[in-house]
Amino acid sequence: MTRSVGLIIAESLKAHDIDRLFCVPGESYLGLTDALNDVPEISLVVCRHESGAGYMAIADGLLGKRPGACVVSRGPGLSNAMIALHTALHDAVPLVMLIGQVERRDMGRMALQEQDYSKLLADISKAVIEVNEASQASEAIARGFHLAISGTPGPVAIVLPEDLLDEQSDLPVVPPRAKTLPGPLPEDLQQLASMLQQAKKPLIWPGACLNSEQALADLERFAEVWAVPVCCTNKRTHQFDSSHTHYAGHVGIRTPKRLLDQLKETDLLVAAGERLTDTLSQYYTFPIAPNPQMDLVHIWPDANEVGRVWSPALGMASDPHAVIKGLLNLSPGSPTPERLEWIQRLHTVQKALSEPSWDKVEDGLNFASAICAIDSRLTKDAVITVDAGSFSTFLYRYTHFHRGQEVLTSVVGAMGAAVPMAVAASLRDPGRQVVAFVGDGGALMTGNELATAMRYGANPIIVIADNGYYGSIGLHQDTRYPGRPFESATQLANPDFAAWARSFGAKGYTISTLDQIDQVLSQVFTPCREPIVVHVKCSAHQMSAWRQASRKLNFTRL
Ligand SMILES: Cc1ncc(C[n+]2csc(CCOP(=O)(O)OP(=O)(O)O)c2C)c(N)n1
């Protein structure tokens, strides 16, 4: 049947399980927005900023266990959306971003908002697919989705010239291409099994590429059967249940020394679908790059990544779930008493660090008090979205995460992810509890997506930790230049966030004192149709769960 390329693209997205497309509209892809009227299976979610659309697509993809998709306009639209490409690339999250382009006859003339995407996105995407032939439109979508999930997952850009979308074609929709999973070599699996049997203090770090429910259930069984403790790696705190006896704590950007000193005794570190990175490896010291101080086994589904920074004792270019399943079919032998003591010791140390104790501070709430009260109200299947900032240290320290929960964030630390991700999560599963945690800085970067929540009936709870500063950066300055002022670069003037929320039609509450916490939270954590914003007036002195500022700050709120 002859129809427009715009319609062929929409049908191709549907064939790839896309039922929700996040966008800010643009004149460069009118042929697609018009065609979507004829594909009712895809809902268009119109956002207030392209970064919001990109973050929502990332969250929707993670929850749907397939790439999320968004569409943005040429030049300026794409420029606003690039933060999502950056996060997807670093976090190894599949994402398909469609981008409008000028008409083909004008290319190279610097026509309105024209940009050469192959150059611009060369270092921030896995591939840029430029569609210049109607006959290749559907094939381009199939290739884009396949590339996004293959090897190291990541973002793919598909560029659609404006005039192409109105061209007619009778070509059929190209069906999705199956994911090809690399499996472990039998001899590598045997070697890993014998390393695990001989190790005195093995440790597992799961990561981005171990994310299906089944994979995480198998990881738990593997930990038990093979007697191996498991850490949650930087911000991926839902991958292993914190109450499990084999849970060995959260290793992230600032891992407390008490835990780190214990973990460093490991003689066999298995990074299972974890890229490692500078932040997780404590800036290349644990494991030491390039030659680790322990036996390192690096499992990642792309041979280019294994051995790129570290020289592992065993590198496996394999799907980590396939490795775990393979090990579950092999015999672990009996664990030694030393090994059992190791598991128990790590669990005890991490547990002590998450005990609900904190210092009282003068200039506002210690955010720990709010976090501990919220923790007991989080459901076992809550979606928790987290922005970048020091406030998140309280969440990662004091929350007792469960495996059925889902933590969504920009692991690489791009601000502005939490609110849009929470909106997307709430749309994906309206009955599920969705709670966003964001600082006062991040809240006003993408908090305008509250309007998107209102328009589409999403109802996340958004907790804003207002310490009056870009606190994380203030603390960095304080560490680098102790005693020197950092207010000029980091202090913020904030609105009344509860009133701000109400101006959108959402509900808004404020917590300023300890005795307001329970009273407010009991209203917040009851079923509600609207989004809810909880404005927590926090201490600036206690910006982090692990340390206070080295000197008295300007406590006057601007
Ligand atoms: C988009 C973006 N811009 C800048 C930064 C650098 N940065 C990291 S944390 C931070 C401050 C966050 O402030 P806020 O949201 O108020 O949280 P707080 O650290 O005060 O808890 C900044 C500016 C970043 N990570 N991402």
Coordinates of C-alpha atoms and ligand atoms in Angstrom, one line a residue:
M1 CA 0.0 0.0 0.0
T2 CA 1.4 3.4 -0.9
R3 CA 1.7 5.8 2.0
S4 CA 4.0 8.6 3.2
V5 CA 7.4 7.9 4.6
G6 CA 6.2 9.6 7.8
L7 CA 3.6 6.9 8.2
I8 CA 6.1 4.2 7.3
I9 CA 8.4 5.5 10.1
A10 CA 5.5 5.5 12.6
E11 CA 4.5 2.0 11.6
S12 CA 8.1 0.9 12.0
L13 CA 8.3 2.4 15.5
K14 CA 5.2 0.5 16.4
A15 CA 6.7 -2.7 15.1
H16 CA 9.6 -2.1 17.5
D17 CA 7.2 -2.0 20.5
I18 CA 7.1 1.8 20.7
D19 CA 3.8 2.8 22.2
R20 CA 4.9 6.2 23.5
L21 CA 7.1 8.7 21.7
F22 CA 8.4 11.7 23.7
C23 CA 8.9 15.0 21.8
V24 CA 9.0 18.7 21.5
P25 CA 7.4 19.4 18.2
G26 CA 9.3 21.0 15.3
E27 CA 8.6 22.2 11.8
S28 CA 11.3 19.8 10.6
Y29 CA 9.3 16.7 11.1
L30 CA 5.7 17.7 10.5
G31 CA 5.3 14.7 8.2
L32 CA 5.8 12.4 11.2
T33 CA 3.6 14.2 13.7
D34 CA 0.8 14.3 11.1
A35 CA 1.3 10.6 10.3
L36 CA 1.1 9.6 14.0
N37 CA -2.6 10.7 13.9
D38 CA -3.1 7.5 11.9
V39 CA -1.2 5.2 14.3
P40 CA -3.3 5.3 17.5
E41 CA -1.1 2.6 19.1
I42 CA 1.6 5.3 19.6
S43 CA 0.9 8.1 22.1
L44 CA 2.8 11.3 21.5
V45 CA 4.0 12.9 24.8
V46 CA 4.7 16.5 24.2
C47 CA 7.3 17.8 26.7
R48 CA 8.4 21.3 27.7
H49 CA 12.1 20.9 26.9
E50 CA 14.0 18.3 24.7
S51 CA 16.2 17.3 27.7
G52 CA 12.9 16.2 29.4
A53 CA 11.9 14.3 26.3
G54 CA 15.3 12.6 26.1
Y55 CA 15.3 11.6 29.8
M56 CA 11.8 10.4 29.6
A57 CA 12.7 8.2 26.6
I58 CA 15.6 6.7 28.6
A59 CA 13.4 5.9 31.6
D60 CA 10.7 4.5 29.4
G61 CA 13.2 2.3 27.7
L62 CA 14.7 1.0 30.9
L63 CA 11.2 0.2 32.3
G64 CA 10.0 -1.4 29.1
K65 CA 13.3 -3.4 28.6
R66 CA 13.6 -2.1 25.1
P67 CA 15.0 1.1 23.7
G68 CA 13.0 4.2 24.5
A69 CA 12.3 6.6 21.6
C70 CA 12.0 10.4 21.2
V71 CA 11.8 12.8 18.4
V72 CA 13.3 16.3 18.4
S73 CA 13.6 19.1 15.9
R74 CA 16.7 20.0 14.0
G75 CA 19.6 22.2 15.3
P76 CA 18.2 23.9 18.5
G77 CA 15.9 21.0 19.4
L78 CA 18.7 18.5 19.1
S79 CA 21.1 20.8 21.0
N80 CA 18.6 20.7 24.0
A81 CA 18.3 16.9 23.8
M82 CA 22.1 16.1 23.7
I83 CA 22.2 15.6 27.5
A84 CA 20.1 12.5 27.1
L85 CA 22.5 11.2 24.4
H86 CA 25.4 11.8 26.8
T87 CA 23.7 9.9 29.6
A88 CA 22.7 7.0 27.4
L89 CA 26.2 6.7 25.9
H90 CA 27.9 6.7 29.3
D91 CA 25.3 4.6 31.1
A92 CA 25.1 2.1 28.3
V93 CA 21.3 2.5 27.9
P94 CA 19.7 1.9 24.5
L95 CA 17.9 5.0 23.1
V96 CA 16.7 5.9 19.6
M97 CA 16.5 9.6 18.9
L98 CA 14.8 10.7 15.7
I99 CA 15.9 14.2 14.5
G100 CA 14.3 16.4 11.9
Q101 CA 16.6 17.8 9.2
V102 CA 16.4 20.4 6.5
E103 CA 15.1 19.5 3.0
R104 CA 17.5 17.4 1.0
R105 CA 17.9 19.9 -1.8
D106 CA 19.1 22.5 0.8
M107 CA 21.7 20.4 2.5
G108 CA 25.1 22.0 2.9
R109 CA 23.7 25.5 2.4
M110 CA 23.4 26.3 6.1
A111 CA 19.7 26.4 5.7
L112 CA 17.6 27.3 8.7
Q113 CA 18.9 25.4 11.8
E114 CA 20.8 23.0 9.6
Q115 CA 23.5 20.9 11.3
D116 CA 25.8 18.1 10.2
Y117 CA 24.7 15.5 12.7
S118 CA 27.3 13.0 11.7
K119 CA 30.0 15.4 12.8
L120 CA 28.1 16.9 15.8
L121 CA 27.1 13.5 17.3
A122 CA 30.2 11.5 16.4
D123 CA 31.3 11.3 20.0
I124 CA 28.0 11.2 21.8
S125 CA 26.1 8.4 19.9
K126 CA 26.8 4.9 18.7
A127 CA 25.7 5.8 15.2
V128 CA 24.1 8.5 13.2
I129 CA 21.9 7.1 10.5
E130 CA 20.9 9.6 7.8
V131 CA 17.9 8.6 5.8
N132 CA 18.0 10.0 2.3
E133 CA 16.0 7.5 0.4
A134 CA 12.4 6.6 1.0
S135 CA 13.2 3.0 0.3
Q136 CA 15.6 2.9 3.3
A137 CA 13.3 4.6 5.9
S138 CA 12.0 1.5 7.5
E139 CA 15.3 -0.3 7.2
A140 CA 16.9 2.6 9.0
I141 CA 14.6 2.2 12.0
A142 CA 15.3 -1.5 12.2
R143 CA 19.0 -0.9 12.0
G144 CA 18.9 1.9 14.6
F145 CA 17.0 -0.2 17.1
H146 CA 19.3 -3.2 16.5
L147 CA 22.4 -1.1 17.0
A148 CA 21.0 0.5 20.2
I149 CA 20.8 -2.9 21.9
S150 CA 23.8 -4.7 20.4
G151 CA 27.2 -5.1 22.0
T152 CA 27.5 -2.1 24.4
P153 CA 23.9 -0.7 24.5
G154 CA 23.7 3.0 23.7
P155 CA 22.1 5.9 21.8
V156 CA 21.5 5.9 18.1
A157 CA 20.4 9.0 16.1
I158 CA 18.2 8.7 13.0
V159 CA 18.1 11.8 10.9
L160 CA 15.0 12.5 8.8
P161 CA 15.0 15.2 6.2
E162 CA 11.7 17.3 6.2
D163 CA 10.8 16.6 2.6
L164 CA 11.4 12.9 2.8
L165 CA 8.6 12.4 5.3
D166 CA 6.0 13.5 2.7
E167 CA 7.4 11.3 -0.1
Q168 CA 5.2 8.3 -1.0
S169 CA 6.4 4.7 -0.9
D170 CA 4.8 1.2 -1.0
L171 CA 7.6 -0.6 0.8
P172 CA 6.6 -2.8 3.7
V173 CA 7.7 -2.3 7.3
V174 CA 11.0 -3.9 8.1
P175 CA 10.5 -6.1 11.1
P176 CA 12.7 -5.9 14.2
R177 CA 16.1 -7.7 14.1
A178 CA 16.7 -10.2 16.9
K179 CA 19.3 -9.3 19.5
T180 CA 22.4 -11.4 19.2
L181 CA 23.8 -12.3 22.5
P182 CA 27.5 -13.2 22.9
G183 CA 27.9 -16.2 25.2
P184 CA 31.0 -17.2 27.2
L185 CA 33.5 -19.6 25.8
P186 CA 33.2 -23.0 27.7
E187 CA 36.9 -22.8 28.7
D188 CA 36.5 -19.3 30.1
L189 CA 33.5 -20.4 32.1
Q190 CA 35.5 -23.3 33.5
Q191 CA 38.3 -21.0 34.3
L192 CA 36.0 -18.6 36.1
A193 CA 34.4 -21.5 38.0
S194 CA 37.8 -22.6 39.2
M195 CA 38.9 -19.0 40.1
L196 CA 35.7 -18.7 42.2
Q197 CA 36.3 -22.0 43.9
Q198 CA 39.8 -21.1 44.9
A199 CA 39.2 -17.5 45.9
K200 CA 39.3 -16.7 49.6
K201 CA 37.4 -13.4 49.3
P202 CA 35.6 -13.1 46.0
L203 CA 33.3 -10.1 45.3
I204 CA 30.8 -9.4 42.5
W205 CA 30.0 -6.0 41.1
P206 CA 27.0 -6.2 38.8
G207 CA 26.3 -3.4 36.4
A208 CA 24.4 -1.8 33.5
C209 CA 24.3 -4.9 31.3
L210 CA 22.7 -7.1 34.0
N211 CA 19.3 -5.7 34.1
S212 CA 16.4 -8.1 33.4
E213 CA 14.3 -9.3 36.3
Q214 CA 15.4 -12.9 35.6
A215 CA 19.1 -11.9 35.5
L216 CA 18.8 -10.2 38.9
A217 CA 17.0 -13.2 40.3
D218 CA 19.7 -15.5 39.0
L219 CA 22.4 -13.2 40.4
E220 CA 20.8 -13.6 43.8
R221 CA 20.7 -17.4 43.4
F222 CA 24.3 -17.4 42.2
A223 CA 25.5 -15.4 45.2
E224 CA 23.8 -17.9 47.5
V225 CA 24.9 -21.1 45.7
W226 CA 28.5 -20.0 45.1
A227 CA 28.8 -18.1 48.4
V228 CA 29.9 -14.8 46.9
P229 CA 29.0 -11.3 48.4
V230 CA 27.5 -8.7 46.0
C231 CA 27.9 -5.0 46.1
C232 CA 25.5 -2.6 44.3
T233 CA 27.6 -0.4 42.0
N234 CA 27.3 3.4 41.6
K235 CA 23.6 4.3 41.8
R236 CA 22.3 0.9 40.7
T237 CA 21.0 0.2 44.2
H238 CA 18.0 -1.9 43.1
Q239 CA 20.1 -4.7 41.6
F240 CA 20.6 -6.7 44.8
D241 CA 18.4 -6.6 47.9
S242 CA 20.0 -4.7 50.7
S243 CA 18.5 -7.0 53.3
H244 CA 20.0 -10.1 51.7
T245 CA 22.7 -11.7 53.8
H246 CA 25.1 -11.6 50.9
Y247 CA 24.7 -7.9 50.3
A248 CA 28.1 -6.1 50.7
G249 CA 27.1 -2.4 50.3
H250 CA 27.0 0.3 47.8
V251 CA 30.2 1.3 46.0
G252 CA 30.0 4.6 44.3
I253 CA 31.5 8.0 44.0
R254 CA 32.2 8.4 47.7
T255 CA 32.4 5.0 49.3
P256 CA 33.0 5.3 53.0
K257 CA 36.5 4.3 54.0
R258 CA 35.2 1.8 56.6
L259 CA 33.5 -0.2 53.9
L260 CA 36.2 0.4 51.2
D261 CA 39.0 -0.9 53.5
Q262 CA 37.1 -4.1 53.9
L263 CA 36.2 -4.5 50.2
K264 CA 39.8 -4.0 49.3
E265 CA 40.7 -7.3 50.9
T266 CA 39.1 -9.1 47.9
D267 CA 41.3 -11.4 46.0
L268 CA 38.9 -11.9 43.1
L269 CA 36.7 -9.1 41.8
V270 CA 34.1 -10.1 39.1
A271 CA 32.6 -7.1 37.3
A272 CA 29.5 -8.6 35.7
G273 CA 28.2 -6.3 33.1
E274 CA 29.8 -3.3 34.8
R275 CA 32.0 -0.9 32.8
L276 CA 33.9 0.0 36.0
T277 CA 34.7 3.7 35.2
D278 CA 36.6 6.2 37.2
T279 CA 33.9 6.9 39.8
L280 CA 33.3 3.3 40.6
S281 CA 36.9 2.4 40.7
Q282 CA 37.7 5.2 43.2
Y283 CA 39.5 7.0 40.5
Y284 CA 41.4 4.0 39.1
T285 CA 42.7 2.8 42.5
F286 CA 40.3 0.0 43.2
P287 CA 40.9 -1.9 41.0
I288 CA 44.2 -0.1 40.1
A289 CA 44.4 0.7 36.4
P290 CA 45.8 -0.8 34.3
N291 CA 47.1 -3.6 36.5
P292 CA 44.6 -4.6 39.3
Q293 CA 45.8 -5.5 42.7
M294 CA 43.5 -8.5 42.7
D295 CA 42.4 -11.0 40.1
L296 CA 39.9 -9.1 38.0
V297 CA 37.3 -10.8 35.8
H298 CA 35.7 -8.4 33.5
I299 CA 32.5 -9.5 31.8
W300 CA 30.9 -7.1 29.2
P301 CA 29.0 -7.9 26.0
D302 CA 31.6 -6.1 23.8
A303 CA 35.2 -7.2 23.4
N304 CA 36.2 -3.6 22.8
E305 CA 35.3 -2.6 26.3
V306 CA 36.9 -5.6 28.1
G307 CA 40.6 -4.8 28.6
R308 CA 40.2 -1.2 27.4
V309 CA 41.4 0.4 30.7
W310 CA 42.2 -2.6 33.0
S311 CA 44.1 -5.7 32.1
P312 CA 41.9 -8.4 33.6
A313 CA 43.1 -11.8 34.7
L314 CA 40.2 -13.1 32.7
G315 CA 38.2 -11.1 30.1
M316 CA 34.9 -12.3 28.9
A317 CA 33.2 -10.6 25.9
S318 CA 29.9 -12.1 26.9
D319 CA 26.4 -11.3 28.1
P320 CA 26.9 -11.4 31.9
H321 CA 23.5 -13.2 32.5
A322 CA 24.7 -16.0 30.2
V323 CA 27.8 -16.3 32.4
I324 CA 25.7 -16.5 35.6
K325 CA 23.4 -19.1 34.1
G326 CA 26.5 -21.1 33.0
L327 CA 27.9 -21.0 36.5
L328 CA 24.6 -22.1 38.0
N329 CA 25.0 -25.3 36.0
L330 CA 28.4 -26.0 37.5
S331 CA 29.3 -27.2 40.9
P332 CA 30.6 -24.6 43.4
G333 CA 32.0 -27.0 46.0
S334 CA 31.6 -26.2 49.7
P335 CA 32.4 -22.7 51.0
T336 CA 35.3 -22.4 53.5
P337 CA 34.6 -20.9 56.9
E338 CA 36.8 -18.0 55.9
R339 CA 34.6 -17.3 53.0
L340 CA 31.4 -17.4 55.1
E341 CA 33.1 -15.0 57.6
W342 CA 34.0 -12.7 54.7
I343 CA 30.3 -12.6 53.5
Q344 CA 29.1 -11.9 57.0
R345 CA 31.7 -9.3 57.8
L346 CA 30.9 -7.2 54.7
H347 CA 27.2 -7.4 55.3
T348 CA 27.7 -6.3 58.9
V349 CA 29.9 -3.3 58.0
Q350 CA 27.5 -2.0 55.3
K351 CA 24.6 -2.4 57.6
A352 CA 26.2 -0.4 60.4
L353 CA 26.8 2.5 57.9
S354 CA 23.1 2.6 56.9
E355 CA 21.9 2.8 60.6
P356 CA 19.5 5.8 60.9
S357 CA 21.7 8.0 63.0
W358 CA 22.6 11.6 62.1
D359 CA 23.7 14.9 63.6
K360 CA 21.2 17.6 64.4
V361 CA 22.0 20.8 62.6
E362 CA 21.0 24.4 63.2
D363 CA 20.3 25.8 59.8
G364 CA 17.6 23.5 58.5
L365 CA 16.8 19.8 58.5
N366 CA 19.5 17.1 58.2
F367 CA 18.0 15.5 55.0
A368 CA 18.7 12.1 56.6
S369 CA 15.7 12.6 58.8
A370 CA 13.4 13.0 55.9
I371 CA 15.0 10.1 53.9
C372 CA 14.6 7.7 56.8
A373 CA 11.0 8.5 57.2
I374 CA 10.4 8.2 53.4
D375 CA 12.3 4.9 53.3
S376 CA 9.7 3.2 55.5
R377 CA 6.9 4.4 53.1
L378 CA 8.5 3.2 49.9
T379 CA 6.7 0.2 48.4
K380 CA 8.7 -2.9 47.5
D381 CA 8.2 -2.2 43.8
A382 CA 8.5 1.6 43.8
V383 CA 10.3 3.4 41.0
I384 CA 12.8 5.8 42.5
T385 CA 14.3 8.4 40.3
V386 CA 17.3 10.3 41.5
D387 CA 19.0 13.5 40.3
A388 CA 22.6 14.4 40.5
G389 CA 23.7 16.2 43.7
S390 CA 24.9 15.8 47.2
F391 CA 21.3 15.3 48.5
S392 CA 21.5 11.9 46.8
T393 CA 24.2 10.7 49.3
F394 CA 21.5 10.6 52.0
L395 CA 19.3 8.5 49.8
Y396 CA 22.0 6.0 48.9
R397 CA 23.2 5.8 52.5
Y398 CA 20.0 5.4 54.5
T399 CA 17.5 3.8 52.1
H400 CA 17.1 0.0 52.3
F401 CA 16.6 -0.8 48.7
H402 CA 14.7 -3.9 47.5
R403 CA 15.3 -5.9 44.3
G404 CA 11.7 -5.3 43.1
Q405 CA 12.3 -1.6 43.1
E406 CA 13.8 0.3 40.1
V407 CA 16.2 3.1 40.5
L408 CA 16.3 5.4 37.5
T409 CA 19.0 8.1 37.2
S410 CA 21.7 9.4 35.1
V411 CA 24.5 7.3 36.5
V412 CA 27.1 9.5 34.8
G413 CA 25.7 12.4 36.9
A414 CA 23.9 14.7 34.5
M415 CA 21.5 16.9 36.4
G416 CA 17.8 17.2 35.5
A417 CA 17.0 13.5 35.1
A418 CA 14.8 12.8 38.1
V419 CA 11.6 14.8 37.3
P420 CA 11.2 13.8 33.7
M421 CA 12.2 10.2 34.5
A422 CA 9.5 10.1 37.2
V423 CA 6.9 11.5 34.8
A424 CA 7.7 8.8 32.2
A425 CA 7.7 6.1 34.9
S426 CA 4.3 7.2 36.2
L427 CA 2.9 7.1 32.7
R428 CA 4.3 3.7 32.1
D429 CA 2.8 2.2 35.2
P430 CA 0.0 4.4 36.7
G431 CA -0.6 2.2 39.7
R432 CA 3.0 2.0 40.8
Q433 CA 4.5 4.3 43.4
V434 CA 7.0 6.7 41.7
V435 CA 9.1 8.9 43.9
A436 CA 11.6 11.4 42.5
F437 CA 14.5 12.9 44.6
V438 CA 16.0 16.1 43.3
G439 CA 18.0 19.1 44.7
D440 CA 16.9 22.7 44.4
G441 CA 19.4 23.1 41.5
G442 CA 18.1 20.1 39.5
A443 CA 14.4 20.9 40.3
L444 CA 14.6 24.1 38.3
M445 CA 16.5 22.6 35.4
T446 CA 13.8 20.2 34.2
G447 CA 11.0 20.6 36.9
N448 CA 8.9 22.3 34.3
E449 CA 8.0 18.8 33.1
L450 CA 5.5 18.9 36.0
A451 CA 3.3 20.6 33.3
T452 CA 3.8 17.4 31.2
A453 CA 2.7 15.3 34.2
M454 CA -0.4 17.4 34.6
R455 CA -1.3 17.2 30.9
Y456 CA -1.0 13.4 30.7
G457 CA -2.2 12.5 34.2
A458 CA 1.1 11.3 35.7
N459 CA 1.3 11.5 39.5
P460 CA 4.8 11.1 40.8
I461 CA 5.9 12.3 44.2
I462 CA 8.7 14.7 43.9
V463 CA 10.9 15.4 46.9
I464 CA 13.0 18.5 46.6
A465 CA 16.0 18.8 48.9
D466 CA 16.5 22.5 49.1
N467 CA 19.8 23.5 50.8
G468 CA 20.0 26.8 49.0
Y469 CA 23.1 25.8 47.0
Y470 CA 24.5 23.8 44.1
G471 CA 25.7 21.9 47.1
S472 CA 27.7 19.2 45.4
I473 CA 29.9 21.8 43.7
G474 CA 30.2 23.8 46.9
L475 CA 31.5 20.8 48.7
H476 CA 34.0 20.1 45.9
Q477 CA 35.2 23.7 46.2
D478 CA 35.4 23.3 50.0
T479 CA 37.5 20.2 49.7
R480 CA 39.9 21.6 47.1
Y481 CA 40.2 25.0 48.7
P482 CA 39.5 24.5 52.4
G483 CA 38.4 27.6 54.3
R484 CA 37.8 29.6 51.2
P485 CA 34.3 30.9 50.4
F486 CA 32.3 29.1 47.7
E487 CA 29.0 30.9 48.0
S488 CA 29.6 33.2 45.0
A489 CA 29.7 30.2 42.6
T490 CA 27.1 28.0 44.2
Q491 CA 24.4 29.9 46.3
L492 CA 20.9 29.9 44.8
A493 CA 17.7 32.0 45.2
N494 CA 14.8 29.6 45.2
P495 CA 11.0 29.9 44.9
D496 CA 8.5 28.5 47.4
F497 CA 8.5 25.1 45.8
A498 CA 5.2 24.1 47.3
A499 CA 3.5 27.2 45.9
W500 CA 5.4 26.6 42.6
A501 CA 3.9 23.1 42.4
R502 CA 0.4 24.3 43.2
S503 CA 0.7 26.8 40.3
F504 CA 0.8 23.8 38.0
G505 CA -2.2 22.3 39.6
A506 CA -0.1 19.8 41.5
K507 CA -0.1 19.4 45.3
G508 CA 2.6 21.1 47.3
Y509 CA 3.8 20.6 50.9
T510 CA 6.7 22.0 52.8
I511 CA 8.7 20.4 55.6
S512 CA 10.9 22.7 57.6
T513 CA 11.0 21.1 61.0
L514 CA 11.5 17.6 62.4
D515 CA 8.0 17.4 63.8
Q516 CA 6.4 18.2 60.4
I517 CA 8.0 15.1 58.7
D518 CA 5.5 12.4 59.7
Q519 CA 2.5 14.7 59.5
V520 CA 3.3 15.8 55.9
L521 CA 4.5 12.4 54.7
S522 CA 1.3 10.7 55.9
Q523 CA -0.6 13.0 53.6
V524 CA 1.9 12.6 50.7
F525 CA 2.0 8.8 50.8
T526 CA -1.7 8.3 50.3
P527 CA -3.2 7.5 46.8
C528 CA -3.5 10.8 44.9
R529 CA -4.3 11.6 41.3
E530 CA -2.1 14.6 41.0
P531 CA 1.7 14.9 41.2
I532 CA 2.9 15.9 44.6
V533 CA 5.9 18.1 45.4
V534 CA 7.5 17.9 48.9
H535 CA 9.7 20.9 49.6
V536 CA 12.2 19.9 52.3
K537 CA 14.1 22.9 53.7
C538 CA 17.5 21.3 54.4
S539 CA 20.7 22.3 56.1
A540 CA 23.4 23.8 53.9
H541 CA 26.0 23.0 56.5
Q542 CA 25.1 19.3 56.2
M543 CA 25.0 19.0 52.4
S544 CA 26.2 15.4 52.3
A545 CA 25.4 12.3 54.3
W546 CA 29.0 11.8 54.9
R547 CA 30.4 15.2 55.8
Q548 CA 29.7 18.8 56.8
A549 CA 31.1 22.0 55.3
S550 CA 34.4 22.9 56.8
R551 CA 33.3 26.3 57.9
K552 CA 30.1 28.2 58.8
L553 CA 28.2 29.1 55.6
N554 CA 26.0 32.0 54.7
F555 CA 22.7 30.6 56.1
T556 CA 20.6 33.5 54.8
R557 CA 18.3 32.1 52.2
L558 CA 18.3 34.2 49.1
Ligands
LIG1 C1 23.6 19.3 33.6 C2 24.6 19.5 34.7 N1 25.2 20.7 35.0 C3 26.1 20.8 35.9 C4 26.5 19.7 36.6 C5 27.6 19.9 37.7 N2 26.9 19.6 39.0 C6 26.9 18.4 39.6 S1 26.1 18.4 41.0 C7 25.7 20.0 40.9 C8 24.9 20.7 42.0 C9 23.5 20.1 42.2 O1 22.8 21.0 43.0 P1 21.4 20.6 43.6 O2 20.5 20.0 42.6 O3 20.9 21.8 44.4 O4 21.8 19.4 44.6 P2 22.8 19.5 45.9 O5 24.1 19.1 45.4 O6 22.7 20.9 46.5 O7 22.3 18.5 46.9 C10 26.2 20.6 39.7 C11 26.0 22.0 39.3 C12 26.0 18.5 36.3 N3 26.4 17.3 36.9 N4 25.0 18.4 35.3

